[in-house]
Amino acid sequence: MLPDGGGDDEERWLAEGIAGVQQNAFYMHRALDSNNLKDALKYSAQMLSELRTSRLSPHKYYELYMRAFDEMRKLEMFFREETRRGSCSVVDLYELVQHAGNVLPRLYLLCTVGSVYIKSKEAPAKDVLKDLVEMCRGIQHPLRGLFLRSYLSQISRDKLPDIGSEYEGDADSINDAVEFVLQNFIEMNKLWVRMQHQGPVREKDKRGKERNELRDLVGKNLHVLSQIEGVDLEMYKENVLPRISEQVVNCKDDLAQFYLMDCIIQVFPDEYHLQTLETLLSAFPQLQPSVDIKTVLSQLMDRLSNYAATSPEVLPEFLQVEAFAKFSNAIGKVIEAQVDMPVVGAVTLYVSLLTFTLRVHPDRLDYVDQVLGACVKKLSGKEKLEDSRATKQIVALLSAPLEKYSNIVTALELSNYPRVMDYLDNATTKVMALVIIQSIMKNTTCISTSDKIEALFDLIKGLIKDMDGAQDDELDEEDFKEEQNSVARLIHMLHNDDHDEMLKILCTVQKHILQGGPKRLPFTVPSLVFSALKLVRRLQGQDGDVTGEEVPATPKKIFQILHQTIEALQCIPCPELSLRLYLQCAEVFLAQLIDSFYTSSYCVTAFLIQAANDCDLEPVAYEFFTQAFILYEEEIADSKAQITALHLIIGTLQRMNIFGVENRDTLTHKTTGYSAKLLKKPDQCRAVYACSHLFWTDDQDGIMDGER
């Protein structure tokens, strides 16, 4: 336990400690220069006694330790030179330093001489290392013991009896090297964890920060272990990993568990992780609930997926060890063990698992759907997600298949994809719908079956109709227009060369967009009309009765769909805007179909009449004329708009040769009557003059009658 003291007191204590180190180091150097071994040991022990302090924080203690460490390197060089010259036996020196008065200076000196002892090769390295690691048990103060063992690790790392090393002994020496590092690691971790439980509870957070600064002292042991050449896959699998995992689980400290699991993943090779996946993953459910498991597991999956991406030849190994199944089971056990894990944590794990699956097993859609299904299971029983972090992760989860496959059709085959999307709030559902549409546009994906389109419109329903609880009035007008324009562009990507299937597609689109309400129809209906009329032209000359459930694609059936759509559009309380949008569609098609047909006028119905005329459908064309007259009477009040609409009707009727005499007379007299009722006399004259051409048509019998 550190005494309570301000920052000024700690600085003063550190200054006193450094002064003590410098003073004794000065006398030690003077003794070294005079080859006075006795005084050199005396002053070095006094210098090291400064490290016995308990008044410094770990950060300040580290500064003091580094001052002493630099001096000890010089002392080690002196010992090495003395033994080389034969002035002193290294065995005698090893025994001599054990007579130091205090245990901490004694052990520092013992480690220093032990390094020289191993270097001299007068004793097997494994025996000296075993002796040193056992002797260091004499310091149980957490801070002092941690730095002492760190010193031992530092001076011995290049003297381990490894394969190919100059200190290699018999066949079992590699086991001794591994045992030394493991034992030192275990003892250091115990000391490091013990630091958290010393001192008052109110300083718990402070101690956690101080411990975090010392974590590299413990982690360096694992790095040293990973650098030992003799640690092959078999030894790692049978000895190293089980021992480390046992220590990590048993320490029951969240900081230590998180850091050490991360160290294991970072320092050991990827192929070792792949072959020991079951052992490594079995530790995760046993970690403390407060450990950030999602980050560590995500890093492991990212490393292995990168390994698979850079080394395609190892992909069969992933299948052989059943990596996906093991990760999936481990994540399920972790979520089950940590009942208080927030939703964002669980979803983040599934995002990492999905990323791993898409990179390692991109051809296994069943794996992808299984991940989405597990996420749905975790979210079941919950309402719409309100946590912005969890929502962001759900969007990442749903976006991953789109980015990987670049084809929404593949995503539509995932049965759990829309089920995950159901947990998004209304605003995020729209965002995700836009992501889906942008993916279709970017990859120019053509969706060609009504079933797929039904599934697609279910995914983007947030854009095509009002959702429960949604408040579109609060949406920015520009954003709303952009959303609906995206839907309109999407409709043009729906195509099939088979006429009957294309008709099913049009019916499916109509069913969905007519649910959009008055704000959306002006944006989406023109695209539907555009697509439907393209199909009409493809079917020109065909006709048939609308009977049975499986209706063949005929112009009559398509005109019925268009008629229903226009009726829905007429109900919108902004008819002029709707009519102008229809006219834009009509003008484009008229320019393509009939070069002689000119329009700059008002209503798309006239274009539909011309199309019906080309397909020889008199009843349908007559019905559209009737609808045109209804629109004229009920919707068009402006005098200029009336003139434009009348001239469009007159011009269209003039080119029609489908009507019999009776129907044509009815339409002609109706048009003439409207012309005579215009507001201004000049307008009446021009309109009636134009109507006079309706009474004489060269290419239709019964119409060329001068008396009429």
XYZ file of C-alpha atoms in Angstrom:
708
model
C 0.000 0.000 0.000
C 1.383 3.361 -0.979
C 1.272 6.117 1.653
C -0.955 9.077 1.010
C 1.085 11.939 -0.293
C 0.806 14.714 -2.796
C 2.586 14.983 -6.077
C 5.246 17.233 -4.550
C 6.062 14.639 -1.887
C 6.413 11.910 -4.502
C 8.722 14.056 -6.582
C 10.827 14.664 -3.515
C 10.982 10.964 -2.665
C 11.968 10.167 -6.252
C 14.687 12.817 -6.168
C 16.027 11.394 -2.909
C 16.048 7.881 -4.384
C 17.856 8.994 -7.540
C 20.377 10.879 -5.450
C 21.011 7.755 -3.383
C 21.483 5.669 -6.547
C 23.879 8.209 -8.043
C 25.910 8.574 -4.872
C 26.382 4.830 -4.349
C 26.970 4.336 -8.075
C 29.811 6.842 -7.848
C 31.526 4.881 -5.071
C 30.813 1.634 -6.913
C 32.524 2.952 -10.049
C 35.511 4.048 -8.012
C 35.742 0.557 -6.519
C 35.437 -0.982 -9.985
C 38.239 1.213 -11.278
C 40.469 0.045 -8.443
C 39.383 -3.608 -8.897
C 38.067 -3.630 -5.331
C 35.391 -6.354 -5.584
C 34.385 -6.164 -1.922
C 33.606 -2.428 -2.039
C 31.961 -2.780 -5.429
C 29.512 -5.314 -4.007
C 28.986 -3.183 -0.905
C 28.071 -0.002 -2.781
C 26.059 -1.809 -5.432
C 23.970 -3.414 -2.666
C 23.444 0.015 -1.073
C 22.477 1.427 -4.475
C 19.963 -1.365 -5.011
C 18.536 -0.800 -1.530
C 16.949 2.358 -2.912
C 14.582 0.044 -4.842
C 13.134 -1.189 -1.550
C 11.008 1.944 -1.276
C 7.212 1.659 -1.047
C 6.513 5.369 -1.334
C 6.603 5.720 -5.117
C 3.893 5.094 -7.663
C 4.663 2.535 -10.412
C 5.488 5.303 -12.873
C 7.996 6.969 -10.545
C 9.377 3.617 -9.408
C 10.087 2.785 -13.042
C 12.223 5.919 -13.364
C 14.228 4.917 -10.304
C 14.536 1.337 -11.546
C 15.939 2.453 -14.910
C 18.662 4.473 -13.152
C 19.694 1.404 -11.198
C 19.374 -0.832 -14.267
C 21.880 1.216 -16.227
C 24.391 0.920 -13.395
C 23.834 -2.825 -13.096
C 24.753 -3.313 -16.751
C 28.132 -1.771 -15.996
C 28.542 -4.006 -12.952
C 27.748 -7.053 -15.090
C 30.456 -6.090 -17.559
C 32.920 -5.825 -14.649
C 31.986 -9.287 -13.356
C 32.380 -10.741 -16.843
C 35.814 -9.171 -17.261
C 36.964 -10.347 -13.829
C 35.953 -13.942 -14.493
C 37.544 -13.841 -17.943
C 40.855 -12.742 -16.463
C 40.566 -15.389 -13.764
C 40.742 -12.858 -10.963
C 37.649 -14.400 -9.418
C 35.804 -17.649 -9.978
C 32.234 -17.153 -11.211
C 31.118 -19.927 -8.837
C 32.678 -18.125 -5.887
C 31.163 -14.859 -7.075
C 27.744 -16.511 -7.350
C 28.008 -17.597 -3.716
C 29.555 -14.328 -2.556
C 26.698 -12.091 -3.670
C 24.269 -14.193 -1.661
C 25.723 -12.732 1.522
C 24.181 -9.332 0.874
C 22.234 -8.083 3.890
C 18.846 -7.387 2.289
C 16.972 -9.821 0.096
C 16.095 -7.400 -2.730
C 19.681 -6.209 -3.421
C 20.861 -9.781 -2.962
C 18.511 -11.084 -5.688
C 19.376 -8.304 -8.124
C 23.067 -9.107 -7.653
C 22.343 -12.823 -7.926
C 20.548 -12.316 -11.280
C 23.430 -10.179 -12.530
C 26.070 -12.736 -11.589
C 23.765 -15.508 -12.865
C 23.870 -13.902 -16.306
C 27.675 -14.025 -16.207
C 27.520 -17.597 -14.864
C 25.441 -18.735 -17.856
C 27.692 -16.833 -20.232
C 30.757 -18.615 -18.843
C 29.122 -22.015 -19.554
C 30.614 -23.410 -16.358
C 27.158 -24.710 -15.469
C 24.151 -25.698 -17.613
C 22.005 -22.692 -18.367
C 18.853 -24.543 -17.351
C 20.191 -25.131 -13.804
C 21.129 -21.503 -13.260
C 17.829 -20.241 -14.663
C 15.852 -22.646 -12.499
C 17.742 -21.499 -9.436
C 17.196 -17.820 -10.238
C 13.476 -18.093 -10.931
C 12.973 -19.997 -7.666
C 15.081 -17.578 -5.633
C 13.029 -14.628 -6.891
C 10.086 -15.995 -4.921
C 11.728 -14.293 -1.946
C 10.186 -10.962 -3.031
C 6.420 -10.998 -2.695
C 5.842 -7.257 -2.645
C 3.871 -6.751 -5.902
C 5.705 -3.726 -7.277
C 9.222 -4.680 -6.202
C 8.735 -8.326 -7.190
C 7.369 -7.350 -10.609
C 10.399 -5.230 -11.468
C 12.805 -7.831 -10.100
C 11.346 -10.531 -12.339
C 11.306 -8.111 -15.239
C 15.041 -7.653 -14.663
C 15.505 -11.419 -14.632
C 13.603 -11.743 -17.912
C 15.629 -8.950 -19.481
C 19.065 -10.335 -18.672
C 18.187 -13.952 -19.519
C 16.269 -13.601 -22.786
C 19.396 -14.096 -24.919
C 20.728 -16.926 -22.756
C 17.904 -19.446 -22.964
C 18.860 -23.028 -23.918
C 17.001 -22.828 -27.209
C 17.506 -24.912 -30.338
C 20.503 -23.553 -32.225
C 21.564 -21.406 -29.272
C 25.120 -21.598 -27.907
C 23.563 -22.535 -24.567
C 21.630 -25.495 -25.952
C 22.051 -28.542 -23.786
C 20.511 -31.986 -23.964
C 17.293 -32.903 -25.706
C 15.152 -31.720 -22.787
C 16.774 -28.296 -22.523
C 14.075 -26.697 -24.683
C 11.474 -27.831 -22.148
C 13.557 -26.213 -19.405
C 13.691 -22.941 -21.344
C 9.932 -22.952 -21.834
C 9.359 -23.879 -18.198
C 11.576 -21.001 -17.032
C 9.696 -18.413 -19.103
C 6.296 -19.824 -18.169
C 7.106 -19.917 -14.467
C 8.421 -16.368 -14.520
C 5.323 -15.256 -16.434
C 2.954 -16.929 -13.991
C 4.664 -15.386 -10.955
C 4.742 -11.944 -12.572
C 1.055 -12.142 -13.434
C 0.194 -13.078 -9.848
C 2.147 -10.078 -8.564
C 0.552 -7.818 -11.158
C -2.961 -8.946 -10.236
C -2.235 -8.605 -6.521
C -1.506 -4.897 -7.002
C -5.200 -4.325 -7.683
C -6.213 -5.562 -4.235
C -3.844 -3.440 -2.149
C -4.954 -0.121 -0.775
C -8.328 1.515 -0.116
C -11.328 0.823 -2.321
C -11.654 4.507 -3.232
C -8.336 4.277 -5.124
C -9.360 1.247 -7.163
C -9.544 3.173 -10.433
C -6.194 4.802 -9.773
C -4.590 1.431 -9.165
C -6.143 0.131 -12.374
C -4.506 2.937 -14.348
C -1.165 2.304 -12.657
C -1.378 -1.408 -13.405
C -2.204 -0.657 -17.006
C 1.108 1.193 -17.270
C 2.952 -1.945 -16.132
C 1.237 -4.472 -18.382
C 4.107 -4.653 -20.870
C 6.380 -6.027 -18.143
C 4.149 -9.116 -17.982
C 3.442 -9.343 -21.697
C 7.134 -9.399 -22.608
C 7.329 -12.939 -21.251
C 4.851 -14.123 -23.866
C 6.828 -12.351 -26.546
C 10.006 -14.103 -25.382
C 8.123 -17.399 -25.415
C 6.964 -16.868 -28.992
C 10.556 -16.225 -30.095
C 11.880 -19.562 -28.822
C 12.705 -21.639 -31.881
C 12.005 -24.908 -30.115
C 8.369 -24.039 -29.442
C 6.786 -25.877 -32.341
C 3.085 -26.461 -32.915
C 3.053 -29.673 -30.906
C 4.691 -28.107 -27.847
C 2.506 -25.012 -28.130
C -0.606 -27.161 -28.352
C 0.277 -29.603 -25.556
C 2.130 -27.435 -23.061
C 2.382 -23.706 -23.723
C -1.195 -22.668 -24.571
C -2.913 -24.797 -21.890
C -0.606 -23.403 -19.191
C -1.104 -19.806 -20.302
C -4.884 -20.210 -20.680
C -5.138 -21.772 -17.238
C -3.300 -18.843 -15.690
C -5.403 -16.289 -17.558
C -8.686 -17.898 -16.508
C -7.669 -18.533 -12.891
C -6.387 -15.012 -12.201
C -10.008 -13.741 -12.410
C -8.860 -10.192 -13.092
C -10.569 -8.371 -15.954
C -7.590 -6.180 -16.864
C -5.165 -9.106 -16.879
C -7.531 -11.373 -18.791
C -8.199 -8.833 -21.522
C -4.545 -7.894 -21.967
C -3.147 -11.411 -21.846
C -5.707 -12.841 -24.278
C -4.839 -10.018 -26.632
C -1.131 -10.797 -26.182
C -1.664 -14.459 -27.006
C -3.431 -13.516 -30.235
C -0.805 -10.968 -31.244
C 2.484 -12.717 -30.449
C 1.926 -16.303 -31.589
C 1.699 -17.342 -35.280
C -1.622 -17.540 -37.103
C -1.151 -21.201 -37.999
C -0.811 -22.002 -34.295
C -4.098 -20.244 -33.575
C -5.844 -22.131 -36.353
C -4.677 -25.532 -35.138
C -5.426 -24.787 -31.454
C -8.656 -22.912 -32.025
C -10.760 -25.107 -29.761
C -8.389 -24.731 -26.789
C -8.083 -20.980 -27.258
C -11.815 -20.385 -27.696
C -12.699 -22.540 -24.687
C -11.147 -19.896 -22.440
C -13.403 -17.045 -23.567
C -16.648 -18.134 -21.877
C -14.718 -18.503 -18.593
C -13.477 -14.902 -18.546
C -14.925 -12.289 -16.219
C -18.178 -10.652 -17.381
C -16.496 -7.238 -17.377
C -13.847 -8.306 -19.902
C -14.279 -6.753 -23.352
C -14.447 -10.131 -25.051
C -15.904 -8.787 -28.281
C -12.737 -6.810 -29.022
C -10.405 -9.748 -28.412
C -12.525 -12.235 -30.343
C -12.887 -9.770 -33.195
C -9.120 -9.357 -33.363
C -8.676 -13.128 -33.486
C -11.182 -13.506 -36.323
C -9.651 -10.577 -38.186
C -6.180 -12.105 -37.922
C -7.317 -15.481 -39.169
C -9.366 -14.005 -42.007
C -6.345 -11.939 -43.080
C -4.265 -15.097 -42.866
C -6.710 -16.857 -45.185
C -6.756 -13.908 -47.581
C -2.951 -13.696 -47.857
C -2.402 -17.461 -47.974
C -5.176 -19.075 -50.063
C -3.448 -22.454 -49.838
C -4.461 -22.722 -46.146
C -8.214 -22.478 -46.846
C -8.646 -26.291 -46.724
C -7.257 -26.178 -43.184
C -10.059 -23.847 -42.125
C -12.560 -26.421 -43.360
C -10.630 -29.250 -41.781
C -10.609 -27.693 -38.301
C -14.213 -26.433 -38.725
C -13.193 -22.893 -37.847
C -16.619 -21.380 -38.526
C -18.458 -23.875 -36.323
C -15.986 -23.367 -33.488
C -16.222 -19.586 -33.646
C -20.001 -19.729 -33.841
C -20.237 -22.064 -30.825
C -17.755 -19.975 -28.840
C -19.689 -16.765 -29.473
C -22.914 -18.480 -28.457
C -21.335 -19.697 -25.207
C -19.873 -16.267 -24.454
C -23.248 -14.575 -24.924
C -24.925 -17.260 -22.828
C -22.336 -16.952 -20.044
C -22.456 -13.149 -19.969
C -26.159 -12.575 -19.468
C -25.593 -8.862 -18.874
C -23.717 -8.326 -22.126
C -25.269 -5.327 -23.903
C -26.882 -5.812 -27.271
C -24.157 -3.810 -28.997
C -21.543 -6.260 -27.710
C -23.385 -9.295 -29.029
C -24.098 -7.712 -32.404
C -20.447 -6.640 -32.719
C -19.420 -10.268 -32.244
C -21.771 -11.354 -35.004
C -20.448 -8.624 -37.304
C -16.916 -9.952 -36.786
C -18.081 -13.533 -37.345
C -19.889 -12.520 -40.532
C -16.809 -10.669 -41.786
C -14.721 -13.753 -41.068
C -17.229 -15.973 -42.890
C -17.416 -13.745 -45.957
C -13.632 -13.649 -46.261
C -12.923 -17.311 -45.545
C -16.082 -19.041 -46.831
C -17.620 -16.627 -49.376
C -19.322 -19.512 -51.189
C -21.193 -20.713 -48.099
C -24.433 -18.722 -48.019
C -25.736 -21.122 -45.387
C -22.996 -19.910 -43.019
C -23.920 -16.294 -43.693
C -27.596 -16.980 -43.050
C -26.704 -18.899 -39.901
C -24.882 -15.851 -38.505
C -27.859 -13.619 -39.271
C -30.184 -16.175 -37.669
C -28.078 -16.250 -34.494
C -28.304 -12.449 -34.353
C -32.090 -12.634 -34.733
C -32.217 -15.139 -31.887
C -30.248 -12.776 -29.651
C -32.530 -9.864 -30.531
C -35.776 -11.838 -30.200
C -38.188 -10.443 -27.657
C -36.766 -6.942 -27.988
C -38.409 -3.910 -29.537
C -36.813 -1.676 -32.133
C -33.217 -0.907 -31.216
C -32.744 2.528 -29.661
C -29.031 2.259 -28.887
C -27.262 4.146 -31.683
C -24.140 1.997 -31.301
C -26.130 -1.225 -31.671
C -28.004 0.222 -34.639
C -24.711 1.109 -36.303
C -23.494 -2.459 -35.874
C -26.733 -3.860 -37.333
C -26.226 -1.661 -40.402
C -22.659 -2.994 -40.672
C -24.002 -6.543 -40.381
C -26.527 -5.994 -43.168
C -24.108 -4.094 -45.397
C -21.388 -6.751 -45.310
C -23.124 -9.217 -47.707
C -23.937 -6.387 -50.116
C -20.311 -5.265 -50.219
C -18.982 -8.791 -50.610
C -21.316 -10.166 -53.249
C -22.082 -6.889 -55.074
C -25.448 -8.412 -55.885
C -28.638 -7.851 -53.947
C -30.075 -11.049 -55.452
C -27.631 -13.031 -53.321
C -28.711 -11.174 -50.203
C -32.359 -11.852 -51.057
C -31.636 -15.562 -50.773
C -30.801 -15.103 -47.086
C -33.990 -15.877 -45.185
C -32.823 -14.116 -42.011
C -31.751 -10.903 -43.737
C -35.165 -9.149 -43.506
C -35.670 -10.511 -39.973
C -32.556 -8.700 -38.803
C -33.662 -5.548 -40.575
C -36.965 -5.569 -38.682
C -35.119 -4.546 -35.501
C -33.956 -1.240 -36.960
C -35.833 1.934 -36.125
C -37.702 3.714 -38.909
C -34.957 6.222 -39.673
C -32.243 3.565 -39.888
C -34.514 1.312 -41.952
C -34.621 4.084 -44.551
C -30.850 4.453 -44.429
C -30.424 0.723 -44.968
C -32.968 0.765 -47.790
C -30.965 3.503 -49.518
C -27.805 1.437 -49.084
C -29.542 -1.479 -50.806
C -30.758 0.682 -53.699
C -27.327 2.299 -54.096
C -25.788 -1.158 -54.251
C -28.196 -2.139 -57.043
C -27.419 1.038 -58.977
C -23.673 0.797 -58.483
C -23.519 -2.781 -59.718
C -26.308 -2.346 -62.316
C -28.078 -5.370 -60.916
C -31.126 -6.463 -62.903
C -33.781 -8.118 -60.750
C -35.865 -10.313 -62.991
C -38.385 -12.328 -60.962
C -41.482 -11.230 -59.103
C -40.536 -13.298 -56.040
C -37.205 -11.513 -55.712
C -38.899 -8.153 -56.219
C -41.440 -8.981 -53.524
C -38.578 -9.712 -51.129
C -36.710 -6.577 -52.234
C -39.675 -4.282 -51.673
C -40.146 -5.830 -48.257
C -36.587 -4.726 -47.433
C -37.052 -1.166 -48.676
C -40.588 -0.740 -47.331
C -39.371 2.169 -45.223
C -39.066 4.205 -48.423
C -42.235 3.137 -50.232
C -44.839 3.467 -47.503
C -45.431 5.042 -44.112
C -44.115 2.914 -41.271
C -45.848 2.569 -37.917
C -44.863 5.514 -35.762
C -43.005 7.217 -38.619
C -43.254 10.971 -38.949
C -42.444 11.885 -42.524
C -43.528 15.472 -41.929
C -40.338 15.978 -39.939
C -38.177 14.706 -42.811
C -36.300 17.286 -44.812
C -38.021 17.902 -48.139
C -34.827 17.481 -50.153
C -34.015 14.220 -48.391
C -37.521 12.940 -49.075
C -37.238 13.781 -52.765
C -33.891 12.031 -52.998
C -35.321 8.926 -51.328
C -38.277 8.743 -53.702
C -36.142 9.453 -56.748
C -33.995 6.493 -55.702
C -37.090 4.278 -55.621
C -38.123 5.595 -59.043
C -34.694 4.733 -60.465
C -34.913 1.313 -58.892
C -38.123 0.500 -60.792
C -36.227 0.832 -64.062
C -33.803 -1.886 -62.917
C -36.636 -4.436 -62.775
C -36.759 -6.285 -66.059
C -37.405 -9.668 -67.600
C -37.433 -10.615 -71.280
C -40.292 -13.032 -70.636
C -43.543 -11.093 -71.127
C -45.581 -13.000 -68.567
C -42.922 -12.648 -65.876
C -42.574 -8.951 -66.667
C -46.311 -8.555 -66.170
C -46.000 -10.194 -62.751
C -43.207 -7.771 -61.946
C -45.391 -4.795 -62.879
C -48.246 -6.103 -60.738
C -45.895 -6.555 -57.785
C -44.490 -3.042 -58.166
C -47.961 -1.566 -58.500
C -49.143 -3.323 -55.355
C -46.342 -1.816 -53.318
C -46.081 1.716 -54.666
C -49.831 2.352 -54.427
C -49.379 2.015 -50.657
C -47.051 5.014 -50.693
C -49.659 7.664 -50.123
C -50.125 11.051 -51.825
C -46.597 12.295 -51.082
C -44.825 9.398 -52.791
C -47.001 8.613 -55.806
C -45.876 11.597 -57.922
C -42.322 10.256 -57.728
C -42.920 6.542 -58.251
C -45.944 6.222 -60.557
C -44.229 7.702 -63.664
C -41.545 5.028 -63.498
C -44.170 2.301 -63.342
C -46.015 3.807 -66.324
C -42.751 4.050 -68.231
C -41.938 0.380 -67.640
C -45.485 -0.752 -68.424
C -45.620 1.082 -71.737
C -42.335 -0.431 -72.803
C -43.953 -3.823 -72.315
C -46.990 -2.695 -74.314
C -44.767 -1.885 -77.280
C -43.104 -5.273 -76.998
C -46.571 -6.863 -77.122
C -47.885 -4.757 -80.012
C -50.361 -6.744 -82.071
C -51.179 -9.238 -79.306
C -54.495 -9.362 -77.503
C -56.485 -11.734 -75.443
C -59.155 -12.075 -72.808
C -58.343 -11.671 -69.162
C -59.448 -15.008 -67.769
C -58.134 -17.421 -65.156
C -55.574 -16.893 -62.462
C -52.517 -17.181 -64.716
C -53.211 -14.227 -66.987
C -51.000 -14.004 -70.090
C -49.310 -10.692 -70.737
C -51.606 -8.791 -73.103
C -51.926 -5.080 -73.864
C -55.441 -5.137 -72.463
C -54.224 -6.438 -69.115
C -51.444 -3.862 -68.968
C -53.857 -1.042 -69.782
C -56.056 -2.211 -66.932
C -53.070 -1.896 -64.599
C -52.303 1.576 -65.935
C -55.917 2.604 -65.557
C -55.928 1.548 -61.908
C -52.676 3.384 -61.332
C -53.927 6.618 -62.906
C -57.111 6.463 -60.858
C -54.994 6.303 -57.719
C -52.955 9.252 -58.927
C -56.107 11.310 -59.559
C -56.952 11.125 -55.852
C -53.892 13.164 -54.964
C -54.800 16.718 -53.991
C -52.045 18.130 -56.235
C -53.307 17.188 -59.716
C -51.277 19.696 -61.698
C -47.979 18.343 -60.377
C -49.127 14.768 -61.033
C -50.234 15.604 -64.581
C -46.974 17.361 -65.394
C -45.004 14.334 -64.200
C -47.134 12.020 -66.344
C -46.646 14.316 -69.326
C -42.872 14.103 -69.047
C -43.133 10.328 -69.320
C -45.571 10.609 -72.211
C -43.395 13.050 -74.169
C -40.392 10.728 -73.999
C -42.327 7.745 -75.327
C -44.159 9.721 -77.975
C -40.865 10.953 -79.379
C -39.658 7.336 -79.617
C -42.811 5.756 -81.008
C -44.362 8.218 -83.445
C -42.150 10.866 -85.012
C -45.155 12.754 -86.338
C -46.844 12.889 -82.951
C -46.144 16.272 -81.346
C -47.012 17.221 -77.798
C -46.041 19.850 -75.357
C -49.279 19.477 -73.496
C -50.756 18.290 -70.354
C -51.996 14.773 -69.697
C -50.393 11.355 -70.051
C -53.793 9.866 -70.821
C -53.461 11.067 -74.415
C -50.302 9.032 -74.779
C -52.026 5.980 -73.377
C -54.800 6.496 -75.948
C -52.247 6.513 -78.773
C -50.664 3.307 -77.442
C -54.080 1.672 -77.154
C -54.882 2.751 -80.714
C -51.700 1.086 -81.998
C -52.741 -2.155 -80.319
C -56.286 -1.990 -81.871
C -58.119 -1.823 -78.578
C -61.126 0.459 -79.172
C -62.875 -0.065 -75.797
C -59.704 0.646 -73.876
C -58.900 3.732 -75.944
C -62.459 5.018 -75.522
C -62.190 4.547 -71.753
C -58.981 6.554 -71.649
C -60.618 9.361 -73.620
C -63.436 9.310 -71.103
C -60.907 9.615 -68.277
C -59.218 12.471 -70.122
C -62.520 14.368 -70.312
C -63.141 13.727 -66.607
C -59.715 15.131 -65.780
C -60.428 18.156 -67.963
C -63.758 18.855 -66.309
C -62.800 18.229 -62.687
C -59.116 19.037 -62.330
C -58.116 21.683 -64.881
C -59.371 25.135 -63.903
C -56.719 27.421 -65.347
C -57.709 28.813 -68.779
C -54.262 28.387 -70.310
C -54.086 24.815 -69.032
C -57.517 24.154 -70.557
C -56.363 25.406 -73.982
C -53.265 23.211 -73.860
C -55.243 20.145 -72.763
C -57.884 20.656 -75.482
C -55.326 20.903 -78.256
C -53.668 17.729 -76.994
C -57.017 15.916 -77.002
C -57.875 17.236 -80.491
C -54.519 16.258 -81.932
C -54.644 12.796 -80.433
C -58.208 12.145 -81.602
C -57.301 13.330 -85.096
C -54.683 10.585 -85.406
C -56.941 7.836 -84.075
C -58.354 5.454 -86.674
C -59.608 2.789 -84.271
C -63.053 4.212 -83.436
C -66.248 3.431 -85.212
C -68.427 6.260 -86.502
C -70.646 6.356 -83.440
C -67.853 6.478 -80.858
C -65.890 8.974 -82.905
C -68.874 11.265 -83.272
C -69.450 11.175 -79.529
C -65.858 12.108 -78.780
C -65.733 14.722 -81.535
C -68.883 16.510 -80.371
C -67.695 16.376 -76.786
C -64.406 17.985 -77.736
C -66.123 20.635 -79.841
C -68.436 21.478 -76.951
C -65.478 22.037 -74.616
C -63.818 24.238 -77.245
C -66.885 26.454 -77.537
C -66.914 26.999 -73.771
C -63.428 28.444 -73.447
C -63.210 31.744 -71.621
C -61.902 33.991 -74.409
C -63.402 34.326 -77.906
C -60.067 34.072 -79.764
C -59.306 30.869 -77.890
C -62.777 29.545 -78.734
C -62.259 30.285 -82.407
C -58.880 28.591 -82.598
C -60.116 25.508 -80.715
C -63.313 25.138 -82.809
C -61.256 25.604 -85.985
C -58.989 22.789 -84.818
C -62.048 20.612 -84.088
C -63.229 21.049 -87.683
C -60.461 18.673 -88.757
C -62.043 15.937 -86.670
C -65.016 15.835 -89.105
C -62.889 14.896 -92.100
C -60.395 12.024 -91.957
C -58.928 10.708 -95.193
C -58.013 7.211 -94.029
C -61.255 6.259 -92.293
C -64.525 5.410 -94.016
C -67.675 7.250 -92.937
C -65.815 10.292 -91.707
C -65.312 12.124 -95.026
C -68.686 13.877 -95.081
C -68.754 17.486 -96.218
C -72.232 18.119 -94.815
C -71.027 17.248 -91.343
